[in-house]
Amino acid sequence: MSRVYNFSAGPAVLPEEVLREAADEMLDYKGTGMSVMEMSHRSKAYETIIKEAEADLRELMNIPDNYKVLFLQGGASQQFAMIPMNLMKNKVADYIVTGQWAKKAYQEACIYGKANKIASSEDKTFSYIPDCSDLPVSEDADYVYICENNTIYGTKYKTLPNTKGKPLVSDVSSCFLSEPVDVTKYGVIYGGVQKNIGPAGVVIVIIREDLITEDVLPGTPTMLKYKIHADNDSLYNTPPAYGIYICGKVFKWIKAKGGLAAMKEYNERKAKILYDYLDESRLFKGTVRKEDRSLMNVPFVTGDEELDAKFVKEATAAGFVNLKGHRTVGGMRASIYNAMPIEGVEKLVEFMKEFEKQNEK
């Protein structure tokens, strides 16, 4: 069977070259006579893998020396607790709620202290990013939290919030490495890798060193202290070794493609093909305010649930899979991460045009 065009929001499409390389090394990684899956995380071979992965990520994102890179487990969702446990010194934090994941992070923070919802786009089903240029940031807030790209709702911050001097904490799970980023604008920038970088099971946390302290909330488990992982170079316990190995390959793949500036250009070209069609289509329409559209996740609807279901069914049969929208919003969603080739988007649009012709009332 040939490979399908996988528009899943995550776990998501990975570069075919990376998968082939991993397949070639499955039984014997570089003459070790074993798979990376079988390898001790304390071995020389594995130490090289994780160190090289970190060095490549630092190069790609231009990460300054006063930021630590941590490869952790528990996905982005575990960070919803780990962040307040480690950073809520005054037990106050401000949250901007622009989707389900920011909302979950906010609800989790409420367990540990006073979480203030200082802006939200829930009034219009999270279809836009609120104006964050002059928000009521709390004087005693330990940080301001955002989810930068909203996987479910297809919105993206084009301008970071004015945090009035407070550290910005950003979940970038679904836009990680899709474009250049100025790491110095963040206190913490983190994301689960299963959307744009690797297989599920790894979360990467890039954290400014002054935010890593012994002073954490009472009762914080040892495994949930940033300092423990920073002091042990992400090897305090057995890390998600194979997942990190694949992430490392993806970093090299992005470098070979020309880095994050080249990725951004490629992603803009891809997204334009789909958005241009949605803007002119009489059947399909995008659900996000134009200026807040994500390059990675594109939700759209026909306005008729039965027709949506018919489209998803026929698209799947034609080899365009995982286009069903998230259960909280319905409709369709095409996630077009770095590894989605441009022809996947072109062929999807051709299919949509044909479907539109056949289903116009």
Tab-separated table of C-alpha atoms in Angstrom:
chain	number	residue	atom	x	y	z
A	1	MET	CA	0.000	0.000	0.000
A	2	SER	CA	1.271	3.483	-0.774
A	3	ARG	CA	1.452	6.104	1.975
A	4	VAL	CA	-1.623	8.246	2.553
A	5	TYR	CA	-1.666	12.014	2.991
A	6	ASN	CA	-1.991	12.203	6.763
A	7	PHE	CA	-3.599	15.450	7.963
A	8	SER	CA	-3.752	14.328	11.600
A	9	ALA	CA	-3.302	16.953	14.311
A	10	GLY	CA	-1.029	14.593	16.270
A	11	PRO	CA	0.503	12.093	16.401
A	12	ALA	CA	1.186	13.426	12.958
A	13	VAL	CA	3.043	12.998	9.693
A	14	LEU	CA	6.839	12.630	9.948
A	15	PRO	CA	9.361	13.216	7.139
A	16	GLU	CA	9.603	10.113	4.978
A	17	GLU	CA	13.400	10.433	4.812
A	18	VAL	CA	13.568	10.275	8.620
A	19	LEU	CA	11.366	7.174	8.754
A	20	ARG	CA	13.478	5.436	6.112
A	21	GLU	CA	16.692	6.288	7.942
A	22	ALA	CA	15.271	5.003	11.228
A	23	ALA	CA	14.138	1.821	9.458
A	24	ASP	CA	17.651	1.273	8.084
A	25	GLU	CA	19.072	1.630	11.598
A	26	MET	CA	16.350	-0.361	13.354
A	27	LEU	CA	18.381	-3.532	13.916
A	28	ASP	CA	21.860	-2.081	14.025
A	29	TYR	CA	22.510	1.534	14.966
A	30	LYS	CA	25.886	2.616	13.555
A	31	GLY	CA	27.656	-0.670	14.167
A	32	THR	CA	26.497	-1.127	17.774
A	33	GLY	CA	24.734	-4.339	16.774
A	34	MET	CA	21.498	-3.174	18.418
A	35	SER	CA	18.551	-0.852	17.986
A	36	VAL	CA	18.385	2.515	19.756
A	37	MET	CA	15.281	1.046	21.413
A	38	GLU	CA	17.490	-1.513	23.150
A	39	MET	CA	20.326	0.778	24.099
A	40	SER	CA	21.290	1.912	27.605
A	41	HIS	CA	20.637	5.614	28.087
A	42	ARG	CA	23.975	5.661	29.941
A	43	SER	CA	25.903	4.345	26.925
A	44	LYS	CA	28.392	6.408	24.900
A	45	ALA	CA	26.291	5.883	21.744
A	46	TYR	CA	23.156	7.256	23.395
A	47	GLU	CA	24.990	10.142	25.052
A	48	THR	CA	26.087	11.208	21.558
A	49	ILE	CA	22.482	10.988	20.264
A	50	ILE	CA	20.947	13.209	22.969
A	51	LYS	CA	23.834	15.714	23.002
A	52	GLU	CA	23.753	16.069	19.230
A	53	ALA	CA	19.956	16.499	19.291
A	54	GLU	CA	20.296	19.325	21.810
A	55	ALA	CA	23.125	20.989	19.865
A	56	ASP	CA	21.100	20.875	16.622
A	57	LEU	CA	17.997	22.290	18.325
A	58	ARG	CA	20.064	25.083	19.870
A	59	GLU	CA	21.453	25.917	16.438
A	60	LEU	CA	18.043	25.819	14.728
A	61	MET	CA	16.345	28.057	17.307
A	62	ASN	CA	19.421	30.139	18.151
A	63	ILE	CA	18.887	29.299	21.834
A	64	PRO	CA	21.021	31.519	24.109
A	65	ASP	CA	23.431	29.928	26.612
A	66	ASN	CA	21.367	31.044	29.606
A	67	TYR	CA	18.503	28.729	28.581
A	68	LYS	CA	18.400	25.024	29.381
A	69	VAL	CA	16.964	22.500	26.926
A	70	LEU	CA	15.168	19.623	28.653
A	71	PHE	CA	13.853	16.459	26.980
A	72	LEU	CA	11.086	15.256	29.302
A	73	GLN	CA	8.181	12.824	29.446
A	74	GLY	CA	4.502	13.328	30.230
A	75	GLY	CA	3.646	15.341	27.147
A	76	ALA	CA	2.584	18.984	27.171
A	77	SER	CA	-0.290	18.169	29.537
A	78	GLN	CA	2.069	17.335	32.420
A	79	GLN	CA	3.619	20.772	31.981
A	80	PHE	CA	0.233	22.292	32.916
A	81	ALA	CA	1.078	21.251	36.511
A	82	MET	CA	4.871	21.366	36.345
A	83	ILE	CA	4.877	25.060	35.369
A	84	PRO	CA	2.927	26.345	38.394
A	85	MET	CA	4.707	23.877	40.719
A	86	ASN	CA	8.078	25.330	39.707
A	87	LEU	CA	7.281	28.946	38.860
A	88	MET	CA	4.391	30.073	41.092
A	89	LYS	CA	6.533	31.641	43.839
A	90	ASN	CA	3.852	34.234	44.717
A	91	LYS	CA	1.094	31.725	43.943
A	92	VAL	CA	-0.257	34.077	41.248
A	93	ALA	CA	-0.214	33.648	37.478
A	94	ASP	CA	-2.030	35.210	34.525
A	95	TYR	CA	-3.477	33.096	31.716
A	96	ILE	CA	-4.700	34.081	28.251
A	97	VAL	CA	-7.253	31.469	27.210
A	98	THR	CA	-7.508	31.029	23.442
A	99	GLY	CA	-8.460	27.365	23.183
A	100	GLN	CA	-8.931	24.067	24.924
A	101	TRP	CA	-5.268	23.523	25.874
A	102	ALA	CA	-4.816	26.990	27.376
A	103	LYS	CA	-8.083	26.430	29.240
A	104	LYS	CA	-6.842	23.102	30.629
A	105	ALA	CA	-3.534	24.710	31.655
A	106	TYR	CA	-5.463	27.503	33.391
A	107	GLN	CA	-7.705	25.020	35.227
A	108	GLU	CA	-4.634	23.070	36.373
A	109	ALA	CA	-2.925	26.237	37.634
A	110	CYS	CA	-6.010	27.002	39.758
A	111	ILE	CA	-5.082	23.952	41.866
A	112	TYR	CA	-1.765	25.527	42.873
A	113	GLY	CA	-2.558	29.182	43.377
A	114	LYS	CA	-4.496	32.147	42.039
A	115	ALA	CA	-4.742	31.834	38.267
A	116	ASN	CA	-6.225	34.919	36.605
A	117	LYS	CA	-7.867	34.679	33.203
A	118	ILE	CA	-6.801	38.079	31.856
A	119	ALA	CA	-8.121	37.563	28.301
A	120	SER	CA	-10.114	34.944	26.413
A	121	SER	CA	-11.641	34.292	22.993
A	122	GLU	CA	-14.183	31.773	24.274
A	123	ASP	CA	-17.027	34.175	23.438
A	124	LYS	CA	-16.598	33.341	19.732
A	125	THR	CA	-15.630	29.651	19.998
A	126	PHE	CA	-11.935	30.558	20.144
A	127	SER	CA	-12.005	31.722	16.514
A	128	TYR	CA	-9.673	34.691	17.089
A	129	ILE	CA	-6.741	35.896	19.218
A	130	PRO	CA	-7.669	38.749	21.582
A	131	ASP	CA	-5.748	42.025	21.566
A	132	CYS	CA	-2.915	41.463	24.038
A	133	SER	CA	-1.160	44.823	23.754
A	134	ASP	CA	-2.429	46.232	27.064
A	135	LEU	CA	-3.828	43.540	29.344
A	136	PRO	CA	-4.457	43.821	33.100
A	137	VAL	CA	-1.297	41.875	34.004
A	138	SER	CA	-1.274	41.271	37.772
A	139	GLU	CA	1.483	43.105	39.630
A	140	ASP	CA	2.390	40.017	41.636
A	141	ALA	CA	2.017	37.506	38.771
A	142	ASP	CA	4.873	35.025	38.524
A	143	TYR	CA	4.353	34.616	34.770
A	144	VAL	CA	1.932	35.137	31.880
A	145	TYR	CA	0.857	31.976	30.036
A	146	ILE	CA	-0.267	31.426	26.438
A	147	CYS	CA	-0.826	28.578	24.016
A	148	GLU	CA	0.746	30.112	20.920
A	149	ASN	CA	-0.861	28.014	18.194
A	150	ASN	CA	-4.267	26.504	18.829
A	151	THR	CA	-4.373	23.059	17.262
A	152	ILE	CA	-8.125	22.571	17.580
A	153	TYR	CA	-9.302	26.045	16.602
A	154	GLY	CA	-6.629	26.987	14.058
A	155	THR	CA	-5.515	30.312	15.526
A	156	LYS	CA	-1.975	31.639	16.043
A	157	TYR	CA	-0.516	34.620	17.886
A	158	LYS	CA	1.137	36.869	15.286
A	159	THR	CA	2.302	39.255	18.018
A	160	LEU	CA	3.282	38.037	21.468
A	161	PRO	CA	1.422	39.577	24.415
A	162	ASN	CA	2.798	42.555	26.267
A	163	THR	CA	3.521	40.852	29.602
A	164	LYS	CA	4.625	44.123	31.254
A	165	GLY	CA	7.928	42.616	32.337
A	166	LYS	CA	6.610	39.271	33.573
A	167	PRO	CA	8.121	36.061	32.139
A	168	LEU	CA	6.140	34.671	29.204
A	169	VAL	CA	5.405	30.939	29.275
A	170	SER	CA	4.308	29.563	25.906
A	171	ASP	CA	3.008	26.175	24.793
A	172	VAL	CA	4.183	25.845	21.182
A	173	SER	CA	3.274	22.161	20.715
A	174	SER	CA	1.646	22.594	17.313
A	175	CYS	CA	3.910	25.301	15.840
A	176	PHE	CA	7.267	24.069	17.166
A	177	LEU	CA	10.028	24.653	14.562
A	178	SER	CA	7.564	25.889	11.928
A	179	GLU	CA	9.189	29.340	11.765
A	180	PRO	CA	12.026	31.348	13.335
A	181	VAL	CA	11.500	32.336	16.950
A	182	ASP	CA	13.207	34.787	19.320
A	183	VAL	CA	13.731	32.618	22.391
A	184	THR	CA	14.772	35.638	24.481
A	185	LYS	CA	11.166	36.850	24.481
A	186	TYR	CA	10.149	33.852	26.601
A	187	GLY	CA	10.817	32.623	30.105
A	188	VAL	CA	9.687	29.145	29.101
A	189	ILE	CA	8.886	27.837	25.628
A	190	TYR	CA	7.756	24.228	25.506
A	191	GLY	CA	5.827	21.680	23.490
A	192	GLY	CA	4.919	18.067	22.987
A	193	VAL	CA	6.792	16.815	19.922
A	194	GLN	CA	4.117	14.585	18.366
A	195	LYS	CA	2.794	17.262	16.036
A	196	ASN	CA	5.796	18.696	14.279
A	197	ILE	CA	8.947	16.973	15.525
A	198	GLY	CA	8.681	13.336	16.529
A	199	PRO	CA	6.694	10.471	18.014
A	200	ALA	CA	4.424	10.954	21.049
A	201	GLY	CA	6.063	10.636	24.448
A	202	VAL	CA	8.564	13.507	24.468
A	203	VAL	CA	8.069	17.099	25.569
A	204	ILE	CA	10.828	19.653	25.027
A	205	VAL	CA	11.125	22.463	27.577
A	206	ILE	CA	13.381	25.457	26.861
A	207	ILE	CA	13.669	27.402	30.111
A	208	ARG	CA	15.645	30.442	31.206
A	209	GLU	CA	18.139	29.447	33.888
A	210	ASP	CA	17.031	32.037	36.474
A	211	LEU	CA	13.609	30.322	36.544
A	212	ILE	CA	15.164	26.982	37.546
A	213	THR	CA	15.462	26.995	41.332
A	214	GLU	CA	15.162	24.783	44.406
A	215	ASP	CA	12.319	27.041	45.515
A	216	VAL	CA	9.307	25.064	44.273
A	217	LEU	CA	5.848	24.548	45.746
A	218	PRO	CA	5.781	22.227	48.774
A	219	GLY	CA	4.869	18.684	47.764
A	220	THR	CA	6.314	18.955	44.248
A	221	PRO	CA	7.475	15.446	43.294
A	222	THR	CA	11.194	15.076	42.565
A	223	MET	CA	10.406	14.019	38.971
A	224	LEU	CA	8.485	17.261	38.409
A	225	LYS	CA	11.294	19.635	39.408
A	226	TYR	CA	12.992	21.379	36.482
A	227	LYS	CA	16.215	21.623	38.510
A	228	ILE	CA	16.529	17.831	38.802
A	229	HIS	CA	16.330	17.415	35.019
A	230	ALA	CA	18.520	20.439	34.273
A	231	ASP	CA	21.240	19.264	36.668
A	232	ASN	CA	21.196	15.791	35.113
A	233	ASP	CA	21.125	16.818	31.423
A	234	SER	CA	17.674	15.188	30.930
A	235	LEU	CA	19.127	11.855	32.093
A	236	TYR	CA	17.952	11.794	35.727
A	237	ASN	CA	15.969	8.680	34.875
A	238	THR	CA	15.533	6.718	31.641
A	239	PRO	CA	14.356	9.295	29.108
A	240	PRO	CA	12.038	8.522	26.161
A	241	ALA	CA	15.204	7.466	24.352
A	242	TYR	CA	13.864	6.351	20.990
A	243	GLY	CA	11.572	9.362	20.676
A	244	ILE	CA	14.488	11.729	21.329
A	245	TYR	CA	16.523	9.866	18.679
A	246	ILE	CA	13.774	10.518	16.095
A	247	CYS	CA	13.532	14.186	17.162
A	248	GLY	CA	17.277	14.449	16.546
A	249	LYS	CA	16.820	13.119	13.017
A	250	VAL	CA	14.025	15.634	12.379
A	251	PHE	CA	16.285	18.482	13.567
A	252	LYS	CA	18.897	17.375	11.004
A	253	TRP	CA	16.189	17.145	8.327
A	254	ILE	CA	15.098	20.743	9.051
A	255	LYS	CA	18.718	21.936	8.971
A	256	ALA	CA	19.188	20.237	5.603
A	257	LYS	CA	16.053	22.023	4.322
A	258	GLY	CA	17.586	25.391	5.163
A	259	GLY	CA	16.520	25.907	8.778
A	260	LEU	CA	13.518	27.717	10.241
A	261	ALA	CA	13.430	30.614	7.762
A	262	ALA	CA	13.131	28.108	4.900
A	263	MET	CA	10.512	26.137	6.871
A	264	LYS	CA	8.426	29.268	7.387
A	265	GLU	CA	8.514	30.118	3.694
A	266	TYR	CA	7.509	26.554	2.758
A	267	ASN	CA	4.718	26.496	5.341
A	268	GLU	CA	3.373	29.858	4.136
A	269	ARG	CA	3.265	28.584	0.563
A	270	LYS	CA	1.393	25.455	1.654
A	271	ALA	CA	-1.104	27.313	3.830
A	272	LYS	CA	-1.777	29.918	1.118
A	273	ILE	CA	-2.903	27.193	-1.309
A	274	LEU	CA	-5.541	25.979	1.127
A	275	TYR	CA	-6.637	29.351	2.518
A	276	ASP	CA	-6.914	30.916	-0.967
A	277	TYR	CA	-9.241	28.107	-1.990
A	278	LEU	CA	-11.334	28.381	1.196
A	279	ASP	CA	-11.709	32.130	0.610
A	280	GLU	CA	-13.130	31.630	-2.878
A	281	SER	CA	-15.090	28.391	-2.306
A	282	ARG	CA	-18.872	28.521	-2.310
A	283	LEU	CA	-19.143	25.297	-0.306
A	284	PHE	CA	-16.299	25.307	2.212
A	285	LYS	CA	-15.398	28.127	4.538
A	286	GLY	CA	-12.611	28.672	7.064
A	287	THR	CA	-13.684	29.286	10.665
A	288	VAL	CA	-10.879	31.590	11.854
A	289	ARG	CA	-10.574	35.369	11.658
A	290	LYS	CA	-8.182	35.968	8.749
A	291	GLU	CA	-5.478	37.843	10.623
A	292	ASP	CA	-5.224	35.090	13.279
A	293	ARG	CA	-4.947	32.070	10.988
A	294	SER	CA	-2.510	29.301	11.858
A	295	LEU	CA	0.013	28.036	9.305
A	296	MET	CA	-0.240	24.559	10.819
A	297	ASN	CA	-3.910	23.800	11.539
A	298	VAL	CA	-6.675	24.793	9.154
A	299	PRO	CA	-10.280	24.191	10.327
A	300	PHE	CA	-13.130	24.501	7.829
A	301	VAL	CA	-16.824	23.601	7.471
A	302	THR	CA	-19.556	23.340	4.855
A	303	GLY	CA	-22.236	24.484	7.288
A	304	ASP	CA	-24.049	21.152	6.922
A	305	GLU	CA	-23.052	18.359	9.324
A	306	GLU	CA	-24.182	15.596	6.990
A	307	LEU	CA	-22.169	17.056	4.127
A	308	ASP	CA	-19.145	17.387	6.438
A	309	ALA	CA	-19.418	13.698	7.297
A	310	LYS	CA	-19.782	12.778	3.637
A	311	PHE	CA	-16.696	14.807	2.766
A	312	VAL	CA	-14.581	13.173	5.493
A	313	LYS	CA	-15.695	9.705	4.384
A	314	GLU	CA	-14.967	10.315	0.686
A	315	ALA	CA	-11.674	12.069	1.425
A	316	THR	CA	-10.520	9.131	3.546
A	317	ALA	CA	-11.384	6.700	0.752
A	318	ALA	CA	-9.312	8.870	-1.615
A	319	GLY	CA	-6.237	8.723	0.657
A	320	PHE	CA	-6.639	12.027	2.556
A	321	VAL	CA	-6.901	10.797	6.130
A	322	ASN	CA	-7.620	12.317	9.569
A	323	LEU	CA	-9.497	15.347	8.252
A	324	LYS	CA	-12.337	15.104	10.758
A	325	GLY	CA	-12.438	18.151	13.024
A	326	HIS	CA	-11.930	17.846	16.778
A	327	ARG	CA	-14.991	16.512	18.564
A	328	THR	CA	-15.487	19.850	20.356
A	329	VAL	CA	-15.937	21.785	17.094
A	330	GLY	CA	-16.940	19.309	14.383
A	331	GLY	CA	-16.379	20.116	10.725
A	332	MET	CA	-12.966	19.401	9.223
A	333	ARG	CA	-9.379	20.281	10.026
A	334	ALA	CA	-6.270	19.871	7.891
A	335	SER	CA	-3.064	19.885	9.899
A	336	ILE	CA	-0.263	20.742	7.504
A	337	TYR	CA	2.870	20.450	9.603
A	338	ASN	CA	6.465	20.742	8.340
A	339	ALA	CA	6.514	17.163	7.031
A	340	MET	CA	3.331	17.507	4.950
A	341	PRO	CA	4.566	17.881	1.371
A	342	ILE	CA	3.184	20.731	-0.707
A	343	GLU	CA	1.672	18.258	-3.200
A	344	GLY	CA	-0.427	16.834	-0.333
A	345	VAL	CA	-2.112	20.223	0.051
A	346	GLU	CA	-2.425	20.729	-3.724
A	347	LYS	CA	-4.079	17.339	-4.144
A	348	LEU	CA	-6.391	17.954	-1.198
A	349	VAL	CA	-7.554	21.220	-2.792
A	350	GLU	CA	-8.139	19.421	-6.124
A	351	PHE	CA	-10.234	16.864	-4.276
A	352	MET	CA	-12.193	19.607	-2.472
A	353	LYS	CA	-12.916	21.375	-5.766
A	354	GLU	CA	-14.260	18.154	-7.259
A	355	PHE	CA	-16.374	17.504	-4.152
A	356	GLU	CA	-17.721	21.061	-4.325
A	357	LYS	CA	-18.742	20.576	-7.977
A	358	GLN	CA	-20.596	17.370	-7.199
A	359	ASN	CA	-22.338	18.613	-4.064
A	360	GLU	CA	-23.478	22.106	-4.969
A	361	LYS	CA	-27.141	22.499	-4.288
